[in-house]
Short mmCIF file of C-alpha atoms in Angstrom, two decimals:
data_model
loop_
_atom_site.label_atom_id
_atom_site.label_comp_id
_atom_site.label_asym_id
_atom_site.label_seq_id
_atom_site.Cartn_x
_atom_site.Cartn_y
_atom_site.Cartn_z
CA MET A 1 -15.00 -18.24 33.59
CA LYS A 2 -14.57 -20.84 36.30
CA ASN A 3 -17.25 -21.46 38.86
CA THR A 4 -15.02 -20.08 41.63
CA ASP A 5 -14.47 -16.90 39.63
CA ARG A 6 -18.22 -16.41 39.32
CA LYS A 7 -18.62 -16.78 43.06
CA LEU A 8 -15.92 -14.19 43.62
CA VAL A 9 -17.53 -11.70 41.26
CA ALA A 10 -20.98 -12.41 42.66
CA SER A 11 -19.88 -12.17 46.25
CA GLY A 12 -18.13 -8.84 45.67
CA LEU A 13 -16.11 -7.25 48.40
CA PRO A 14 -15.84 -8.27 52.00
CA PHE A 15 -16.92 -5.66 54.54
CA LYS A 16 -19.30 -3.82 52.20
CA ARG A 17 -20.79 -1.92 55.12
CA ILE A 18 -17.38 -0.68 56.19
CA VAL A 19 -16.66 0.60 52.69
CA THR A 20 -20.05 2.33 52.59
CA LEU A 21 -19.47 3.82 56.03
CA SER A 22 -16.01 5.01 54.98
CA LEU A 23 -17.43 6.73 51.91
CA ALA A 24 -20.04 8.39 54.12
CA ILE A 25 -17.41 9.52 56.64
CA ASP A 26 -15.22 10.98 53.88
CA SER A 27 -18.15 12.78 52.27
CA LEU A 28 -19.32 14.13 55.63
CA ALA A 29 -15.82 15.36 56.51
CA ILE A 30 -15.56 17.16 53.16
CA PHE A 31 -19.00 18.70 53.68
CA VAL A 32 -18.19 19.82 57.25
CA SER A 33 -14.85 21.32 56.24
CA LEU A 34 -16.58 23.30 53.48
CA LEU A 35 -19.49 24.25 55.74
CA PHE A 36 -17.31 25.83 58.43
CA GLN A 37 -14.97 27.77 56.13
CA ASN A 38 -16.31 31.07 57.51
CA ASN A 39 -15.34 30.06 61.06
CA LEU A 40 -11.69 29.47 60.18
CA PRO A 41 -8.80 31.91 59.98
CA PRO A 42 -7.39 32.61 56.49
CA GLU A 43 -4.56 30.12 57.05
CA ILE A 44 -4.69 26.87 59.01
CA PRO A 45 -1.95 24.53 60.24
CA LEU A 46 -2.13 21.33 58.25
CA PHE A 47 1.43 20.03 57.94
CA TYR A 48 2.25 19.24 61.55
CA GLY A 49 5.42 17.36 60.59
CA LYS A 50 7.09 20.55 59.42
CA PRO A 51 8.79 23.04 61.76
CA ARG A 52 6.55 25.58 63.43
CA GLY A 53 5.82 28.64 61.39
CA ASN A 54 4.77 29.40 57.87
CA GLU A 55 5.73 25.95 56.57
CA GLN A 56 2.78 24.43 58.45
CA LEU A 57 0.21 26.90 57.18
CA LEU A 58 -2.05 26.55 54.16
CA PRO A 59 -5.12 28.46 52.97
CA LYS A 60 -8.26 27.30 54.76
CA ILE A 61 -9.75 25.65 51.67
CA TYR A 62 -7.04 23.00 51.94
CA LEU A 63 -8.80 21.54 54.96
CA VAL A 64 -10.65 19.47 52.36
CA LEU A 65 -7.35 17.79 51.44
CA PRO A 66 -7.25 14.99 54.10
CA PRO A 67 -10.79 13.68 53.53
CA ALA A 68 -10.47 14.08 49.74
CA THR A 69 -7.27 12.06 49.82
CA ALA A 70 -9.00 9.43 51.96
CA LEU A 71 -11.88 9.34 49.48
CA ILE A 72 -9.48 8.78 46.58
CA ALA A 73 -7.65 6.10 48.60
CA THR A 74 -10.99 4.42 49.29
CA MET A 75 -11.86 4.28 45.61
CA VAL A 76 -8.40 2.99 44.66
CA ASN A 77 -8.42 0.32 47.38
CA VAL A 78 -11.90 -0.85 46.44
CA GLY A 79 -10.89 -1.00 42.78
CA VAL A 80 -7.79 -3.04 43.57
CA ALA A 81 -9.75 -5.28 45.95
CA LYS A 82 -12.22 -6.07 43.17
CA ILE A 83 -9.40 -7.06 40.81
CA ILE A 84 -7.38 -9.30 43.11
CA LYS A 85 -8.61 -12.77 44.01
CA ASP A 86 -6.94 -13.32 47.36
CA LYS A 87 -9.56 -12.97 50.11
CA PHE A 88 -7.00 -11.92 52.72
CA LEU A 89 -5.73 -9.05 50.58
CA GLN A 90 -9.30 -8.01 49.81
CA LYS A 91 -10.07 -7.86 53.53
CA LEU A 92 -6.84 -6.01 54.22
CA LEU A 93 -7.51 -3.38 51.55
CA THR A 94 -11.12 -2.82 52.58
CA SER A 95 -10.23 -2.58 56.27
CA THR A 96 -7.49 0.00 55.63
CA VAL A 97 -10.18 2.10 54.00
CA ALA A 98 -11.91 2.48 57.36
CA VAL A 99 -8.73 3.46 59.18
CA THR A 100 -7.86 6.05 56.53
CA SER A 101 -11.32 7.59 56.64
CA VAL A 102 -11.42 7.82 60.42
CA MET A 103 -7.96 9.41 60.53
CA ALA A 104 -8.92 11.99 57.90
CA ALA A 105 -12.15 12.86 59.70
CA PHE A 106 -10.23 13.17 62.97
CA ALA A 107 -7.74 15.54 61.31
CA VAL A 108 -10.62 17.77 60.17
CA TYR A 109 -12.20 17.64 63.63
CA LYS A 110 -8.97 18.50 65.44
CA THR A 111 -8.18 21.36 63.07
CA LEU A 112 -11.67 22.79 63.47
CA SER A 113 -11.55 22.46 67.24
CA LEU A 114 -8.07 24.00 67.53
CA VAL A 115 -8.33 26.99 65.21
CA GLY A 116 -12.05 27.32 64.54
CA ASN A 117 -13.94 30.32 65.89
CA PHE A 118 -17.15 28.86 67.30
#
């Protein structure tokens, strides 16, 4: 292994705190969506891109889908960022993790605030 490769492996990922925060946001969004299942109607609108009606509706357990997808995307992006050697691509992958997590948490929040019975 070259000396530069050792530095890369030793230094790890850029934005470690952002990755950790993204994992925490995803986990919290999953926990909150499971916690408030009793306050939701049996079906919730999740596919807003589809025409109004039954095509938008899914069972309430599927509210876990956006943060779970963001969690999987976080793990995939971190795995790819560890493999590649280009610092710019590493930073790009780890920063998209934060955007994905925030968007997924916002989707859970908006769904809970729109159709939740609090």
